[in-house]
PDB file of C-alpha atoms in Angstrom:
ATOM      1  CA  UNK A  10      -0.247  -0.167  -0.016  1.00 58.00           C
ATOM      2  CA  UNK A  11       1.220   3.317  -1.260  1.00 67.00           C
ATOM      3  CA  UNK A  12       1.255   5.867   1.994  1.00 72.00           C
ATOM      4  CA  UNK A  13       0.173   9.447   1.559  1.00 69.00           C
ATOM      5  CA  UNK A  14       3.672  10.361   1.624  1.00 68.00           C
ATOM      6  CA  UNK A  15       5.101   8.709  -1.294  1.00 73.00           C
ATOM      7  CA  UNK A  16       1.977   9.562  -3.053  1.00 73.00           C
ATOM      8  CA  UNK A  17       3.042  12.928  -1.907  1.00 72.00           C
ATOM      9  CA  UNK A  18       6.914  12.600  -3.476  1.00 74.00           C
ATOM     10  CA  UNK A  19       5.274  11.232  -6.670  1.00 79.00           C
ATOM     11  CA  UNK A  20       3.506  13.971  -7.117  1.00 76.00           C
ATOM     12  CA  UNK A  21       5.622  16.146  -6.907  1.00 76.00           C
ATOM     13  CA  UNK A  22       7.915  13.491  -9.244  1.00 81.00           C
ATOM     14  CA  UNK A  23       6.220  13.691 -11.652  1.00 81.00           C
ATOM     15  CA  UNK A  24       5.274  16.468 -11.556  1.00 79.00           C
ATOM     16  CA  UNK A  25       8.706  17.819 -12.540  1.00 79.00           C
ATOM     17  CA  UNK A  26       9.147  15.478 -14.844  1.00 86.00           C
ATOM     18  CA  UNK A  27       6.175  16.868 -16.329  1.00 84.00           C
ATOM     19  CA  UNK A  28       8.189  20.241 -16.415  1.00 80.00           C
ATOM     20  CA  UNK A  29      11.029  18.964 -17.762  1.00 83.00           C
ATOM     21  CA  UNK A  30       9.697  17.289 -20.044  1.00 90.00           C
ATOM     22  CA  UNK A  31       7.237  20.671 -21.763  1.00 86.00           C
ATOM     23  CA  UNK A  32       9.278  23.137 -20.782  1.00 81.00           C
ATOM     24  CA  UNK A  33      10.103  24.419 -24.117  1.00 86.00           C
ATOM     25  CA  UNK A  34       6.702  24.836 -24.036  1.00 86.00           C
ATOM     26  CA  UNK A  35       5.046  25.802 -20.803  1.00 80.00           C
ATOM     27  CA  UNK A  36       5.334  29.538 -19.675  1.00 80.00           C
ATOM     28  CA  UNK A  37       5.205  30.880 -16.671  1.00 81.00           C
ATOM     29  CA  UNK A  38       5.277  34.356 -16.305  1.00 87.00           C
ATOM     30  CA  UNK A  39       4.821  36.330 -12.465  1.00 89.00           C
ATOM     31  CA  UNK A  40       1.134  36.022 -12.980  1.00 91.00           C
ATOM     32  CA  UNK A  41       0.989  31.675 -12.036  1.00 87.00           C
ATOM     33  CA  UNK A  42       3.153  31.835  -8.538  1.00 89.00           C
ATOM     34  CA  UNK A  43       1.543  35.058  -7.034  1.00 91.00           C
ATOM     35  CA  UNK A  44      -1.960  33.095  -8.887  1.00 91.00           C
ATOM     36  CA  UNK A  45      -0.842  29.191  -7.171  1.00 87.00           C
ATOM     37  CA  UNK A  46      -0.078  32.051  -3.439  1.00 88.00           C
ATOM     38  CA  UNK A  47      -3.581  33.499  -4.171  1.00 91.00           C
ATOM     39  CA  UNK A  48      -5.642  30.008  -3.788  1.00 88.00           C
ATOM     40  CA  UNK A  49      -3.576  27.925  -1.137  1.00 85.00           C
ATOM     41  CA  UNK A  50      -3.987  30.657   0.903  1.00 86.00           C
ATOM     42  CA  UNK A  51      -8.090  31.965   0.241  1.00 88.00           C
ATOM     43  CA  UNK A  52      -8.269  27.390   0.043  1.00 83.00           C
ATOM     44  CA  UNK A  53      -4.790  26.394   2.639  1.00 73.00           C
ATOM     45  CA  UNK A  54      -7.700  23.802   4.802  1.00 78.00           C
ATOM     46  CA  UNK A  55      -8.257  21.743   2.344  1.00 78.00           C
ATOM     47  CA  UNK A  56      -5.953  18.467   2.199  1.00 73.00           C
ATOM     48  CA  UNK A  57      -4.448  19.269  -1.765  1.00 72.00           C
ATOM     49  CA  UNK A  58      -2.924  22.469  -1.149  1.00 77.00           C
ATOM     50  CA  UNK A  59       0.086  21.577   0.504  1.00 76.00           C
ATOM     51  CA  UNK A  60       0.781  20.259  -2.730  1.00 77.00           C
ATOM     52  CA  UNK A  61      -0.420  23.845  -4.851  1.00 81.00           C
ATOM     53  CA  UNK A  62       1.667  25.769  -2.600  1.00 80.00           C
ATOM     54  CA  UNK A  63       4.780  23.808  -3.651  1.00 79.00           C
ATOM     55  CA  UNK A  64       3.800  24.381  -7.428  1.00 82.00           C
ATOM     56  CA  UNK A  65       3.273  28.614  -6.603  1.00 85.00           C
ATOM     57  CA  UNK A  66       7.520  28.368  -5.090  1.00 83.00           C
ATOM     58  CA  UNK A  67       8.212  26.037  -8.069  1.00 82.00           C
ATOM     59  CA  UNK A  68       7.134  27.947 -10.470  1.00 85.00           C
ATOM     60  CA  UNK A  69       8.428  31.186  -8.527  1.00 89.00           C
ATOM     61  CA  UNK A  70      12.024  30.139  -8.779  1.00 84.00           C
ATOM     62  CA  UNK A  71      11.682  29.015 -12.530  1.00 85.00           C
ATOM     63  CA  UNK A  72       9.626  32.885 -13.135  1.00 88.00           C
ATOM     64  CA  UNK A  73      12.926  33.765 -11.123  1.00 90.00           C
ATOM     65  CA  UNK A  74      15.558  31.978 -12.917  1.00 85.00           C
ATOM     66  CA  UNK A  75      13.819  33.176 -16.320  1.00 85.00           C
ATOM     67  CA  UNK A  76      14.803  36.519 -15.455  1.00 89.00           C
ATOM     68  CA  UNK A  77      17.056  38.517 -18.134  1.00 90.00           C
ATOM     69  CA  UNK A  78      19.059  39.718 -14.882  1.00 91.00           C
ATOM     70  CA  UNK A  79      18.923  36.125 -13.155  1.00 87.00           C
ATOM     71  CA  UNK A  80      20.068  34.794 -17.105  1.00 86.00           C
ATOM     72  CA  UNK A  81      22.515  37.097 -17.563  1.00 90.00           C
ATOM     73  CA  UNK A  82      24.588  36.062 -14.430  1.00 86.00           C
ATOM     74  CA  UNK A  83      27.742  34.227 -15.074  1.00 84.00           C
ATOM     75  CA  UNK A  84      29.319  32.941 -12.432  1.00 81.00           C
ATOM     76  CA  UNK A  85      32.865  31.680 -12.837  1.00 88.00           C
ATOM     77  CA  UNK A  86      32.252  28.458 -10.849  1.00 89.00           C
ATOM     78  CA  UNK A  87      29.907  25.469 -12.064  1.00 91.00           C
ATOM     79  CA  UNK A  88      28.179  24.210  -9.001  1.00 93.00           C
ATOM     80  CA  UNK A  89      25.360  21.857 -10.693  1.00 91.00           C
ATOM     81  CA  UNK A  90      27.826  18.967 -10.145  1.00 93.00           C
ATOM     82  CA  UNK A  91      28.577  19.861  -5.833  1.00 94.00           C
ATOM     83  CA  UNK A  92      24.539  20.909  -5.143  1.00 94.00           C
ATOM     84  CA  UNK A  93      23.634  17.730  -6.990  1.00 93.00           C
ATOM     85  CA  UNK A  94      26.066  15.656  -5.023  1.00 95.00           C
ATOM     86  CA  UNK A  95      26.274  17.443  -1.613  1.00 96.00           C
ATOM     87  CA  UNK A  96      21.863  18.179  -2.116  1.00 94.00           C
ATOM     88  CA  UNK A  97      20.578  14.709   0.236  1.00 94.00           C
ATOM     89  CA  UNK A  98      23.107  14.709   2.247  1.00 96.00           C
ATOM     90  CA  UNK A  99      22.380  18.247   2.883  1.00 96.00           C
ATOM     91  CA  UNK A 100      18.836  17.752   3.445  1.00 93.00           C
ATOM     92  CA  UNK A 101      19.612  14.519   5.296  1.00 94.00           C
ATOM     93  CA  UNK A 102      21.609  15.759   8.047  1.00 95.00           C
ATOM     94  CA  UNK A 103      19.117  19.214   7.764  1.00 94.00           C
ATOM     95  CA  UNK A 104      16.523  16.508   9.113  1.00 92.00           C
ATOM     96  CA  UNK A 105      17.599  15.586  11.873  1.00 94.00           C
ATOM     97  CA  UNK A 106      19.436  17.724  13.316  1.00 95.00           C
ATOM     98  CA  UNK A 107      16.531  20.309  13.094  1.00 92.00           C
ATOM     99  CA  UNK A 108      13.670  17.725  12.820  1.00 89.00           C
ATOM    100  CA  UNK A 109      11.228  20.518  13.956  1.00 91.00           C
ATOM    101  CA  UNK A 110      11.114  23.077  10.966  1.00 88.00           C
ATOM    102  CA  UNK A 111       8.529  24.159   8.921  1.00 86.00           C
ATOM    103  CA  UNK A 112       9.279  22.445   5.358  1.00 83.00           C
ATOM    104  CA  UNK A 113       8.941  25.812   3.961  1.00 81.00           C
ATOM    105  CA  UNK A 114      12.435  26.613   5.804  1.00 89.00           C
ATOM    106  CA  UNK A 115      13.673  23.658   5.486  1.00 89.00           C
ATOM    107  CA  UNK A 116      13.872  23.591   1.236  1.00 87.00           C
ATOM    108  CA  UNK A 117      15.309  27.616   1.632  1.00 89.00           C
ATOM    109  CA  UNK A 118      18.217  25.670   4.326  1.00 94.00           C
ATOM    110  CA  UNK A 119      18.544  22.861   2.206  1.00 94.00           C
ATOM    111  CA  UNK A 120      18.843  24.648  -1.455  1.00 92.00           C
ATOM    112  CA  UNK A 121      21.425  27.637   0.107  1.00 95.00           C
ATOM    113  CA  UNK A 122      23.044  25.064   2.171  1.00 97.00           C
ATOM    114  CA  UNK A 123      23.422  22.988  -1.149  1.00 96.00           C
ATOM    115  CA  UNK A 124      25.240  25.485  -2.762  1.00 94.00           C
ATOM    116  CA  UNK A 125      27.778  26.875  -0.495  1.00 96.00           C
ATOM    117  CA  UNK A 126      29.128  23.548  -0.372  1.00 97.00           C
ATOM    118  CA  UNK A 127      28.342  22.902  -4.231  1.00 96.00           C
ATOM    119  CA  UNK A 128      30.530  26.212  -4.486  1.00 95.00           C
ATOM    120  CA  UNK A 129      33.420  25.290  -1.986  1.00 96.00           C
ATOM    121  CA  UNK A 130      33.600  21.870  -3.834  1.00 97.00           C
ATOM    122  CA  UNK A 131      33.432  23.795  -7.608  1.00 96.00           C
ATOM    123  CA  UNK A 132      36.219  25.699  -6.154  1.00 96.00           C
ATOM    124  CA  UNK A 133      39.146  23.326  -4.440  1.00 97.00           C
ATOM    125  CA  UNK A 134      37.621  19.829  -5.182  1.00 96.00           C
ATOM    126  CA  UNK A 135      36.610  19.842  -8.809  1.00 95.00           C
ATOM    127  CA  UNK A 136      39.174  22.504 -10.495  1.00 95.00           C
ATOM    128  CA  UNK A 137      41.944  21.051  -8.685  1.00 95.00           C
ATOM    129  CA  UNK A 138      41.238  17.215  -9.749  1.00 95.00           C
ATOM    130  CA  UNK A 139      40.412  18.193 -13.967  1.00 94.00           C
ATOM    131  CA  UNK A 140      43.153  20.142 -13.963  1.00 95.00           C
ATOM    132  CA  UNK A 141      44.921  16.678 -12.354  1.00 95.00           C
ATOM    133  CA  UNK A 142      42.992  15.113 -15.093  1.00 94.00           C
ATOM    134  CA  UNK A 143      44.362  17.763 -18.162  1.00 94.00           C
ATOM    135  CA  UNK A 144      48.144  16.822 -16.711  1.00 93.00           C
ATOM    136  CA  UNK A 145      47.339  13.414 -16.596  1.00 92.00           C
ATOM    137  CA  UNK A 146      46.473  12.846 -19.854  1.00 89.00           C
ATOM    138  CA  UNK A 147      49.222  15.547 -21.417  1.00 89.00           C
ATOM    139  CA  UNK A 148      51.442  12.996 -19.776  1.00 87.00           C
ATOM    140  CA  UNK A 149      50.156   9.714 -20.658  1.00 86.00           C
ATOM    141  CA  UNK A 150      49.901  11.848 -24.746  1.00 83.00           C
ATOM    142  CA  UNK A 151      53.625  13.381 -24.386  1.00 83.00           C
ATOM    143  CA  UNK A 152      55.212   9.120 -23.713  1.00 81.00           C
ATOM    144  CA  UNK A 153      53.121   7.136 -25.556  1.00 78.00           C
ATOM    145  CA  UNK A 154      51.001   7.087 -29.235  1.00 68.00           C
ATOM    146  CA  UNK A 155      47.789   5.932 -27.175  1.00 60.00           C
ATOM    147  CA  UNK A 156      44.963   9.148 -27.924  1.00 57.00           C
ATOM    148  CA  UNK A 157      42.592   9.672 -24.585  1.00 54.00           C
TER     149      UNK A 157
END
């Protein structure tokens, strides 16, 4: 039997998958997150409305990420792998040490901490590892006929 939390996670996963599949056909402007937020605040006692609240937050971040200002920001380091790698451990540790956090505070803290760790990982782990890999490949090419 599927629990309520499993149904919740499954619905969030498939919502994200649908957004990814139809990303070229979906247009999000500021009215969608605002409308979903107003819907949530108006009918907040209905059980499915937590999903609407989360969709409001997600659509807000997608809209912000698609603005010209944010898209014009070019980071020196690619933090995506570090965020991917450390995101789950950060979430789990945050939940373990702070189980009473509000779910929205929990999400915000998890994202911020994961971004910070991902940034430092890009600088102090990933960049040196990439340079080391390039040096090793260059030495192998120099002393052998193997093309890597």
